[in-house]
Amino acid sequence: QVQLVESGGGLVQAGGSLRLSCLASGGIFRPSTMGWYRQAPGKQRELVAIITSGGNTNSADSVKGRFTISRDNAKNTVYLQMNSLKPEETGVYYCKLSLGWREYWGQGTQVSVSS
């Protein structure tokens, strides 16, 4: 059974940094595409960044140059380093694993950025 557990969220001042982690279990991490999404209060969930099994990355224009997604296949973990955080980036950050038609979501971790 695939499970994703996010951690690393918290309260930070504007301009600060956080590093999110997502630990995957279930044995299919290595060939999977991993993504980070966020959902602000009252808004739809949106893509923040993704990383393929081969290490190719892509991210939303709004976070380019500030956020970095990476993965450690030996630890079955994907990371999201977030720098220069803005108050409007407050929300719940979710990890997603995609492999073919299968998709799995974590429970999310709250990120709050104060102004």
JSON list of C-alpha atoms in Angstrom, two decimals, residues 4 6 10 20 24 31 33 45 47 65-66 69 72 79 86 91 94 97 99-100 110:
[
{"chain": "A", "resi": 4, "resn": "LEU", "atom": "CA", "xyz": [2.87, 9.58, 1.52]},
{"chain": "A", "resi": 6, "resn": "GLU", "atom": "CA", "xyz": [4.62, 15.17, 4.43]},
{"chain": "A", "resi": 10, "resn": "GLY", "atom": "CA", "xyz": [5.13, 25.61, 9.92]},
{"chain": "A", "resi": 20, "resn": "LEU", "atom": "CA", "xyz": [9.22, 20.29, 3.09]},
{"chain": "A", "resi": 24, "resn": "ALA", "atom": "CA", "xyz": [6.84, 7.56, 0.36]},
{"chain": "A", "resi": 31, "resn": "PRO", "atom": "CA", "xyz": [9.96, 5.03, -11.07]},
{"chain": "A", "resi": 33, "resn": "THR", "atom": "CA", "xyz": [6.89, 11.28, -10.83]},
{"chain": "A", "resi": 45, "resn": "ARG", "atom": "CA", "xyz": [-5.25, 23.15, -5.41]},
{"chain": "A", "resi": 47, "resn": "LEU", "atom": "CA", "xyz": [0.81, 22.68, -8.92]},
{"chain": "A", "resi": 65, "resn": "GLY", "atom": "CA", "xyz": [14.10, 30.96, -8.75]},
{"chain": "A", "resi": 66, "resn": "ARG", "atom": "CA", "xyz": [12.80, 30.59, -5.17]},
{"chain": "A", "resi": 69, "resn": "ILE", "atom": "CA", "xyz": [12.21, 20.36, -5.82]},
{"chain": "A", "resi": 72, "resn": "ASP", "atom": "CA", "xyz": [16.49, 11.13, -2.83]},
{"chain": "A", "resi": 79, "resn": "TYR", "atom": "CA", "xyz": [11.85, 17.64, -0.93]},
{"chain": "A", "resi": 86, "resn": "LYS", "atom": "CA", "xyz": [5.39, 35.31, 0.54]},
{"chain": "A", "resi": 91, "resn": "GLY", "atom": "CA", "xyz": [-1.80, 27.11, 2.50]},
{"chain": "A", "resi": 94, "resn": "TYR", "atom": "CA", "xyz": [0.46, 18.29, -0.59]},
{"chain": "A", "resi": 97, "resn": "LEU", "atom": "CA", "xyz": [2.99, 10.38, -6.45]},
{"chain": "A", "resi": 99, "resn": "LEU", "atom": "CA", "xyz": [2.90, 6.26, -11.80]},
{"chain": "A", "resi": 100, "resn": "GLY", "atom": "CA", "xyz": [0.98, 5.52, -14.96]},
{"chain": "A", "resi": 110, "resn": "GLN", "atom": "CA", "xyz": [0.35, 23.53, 6.65]}
]
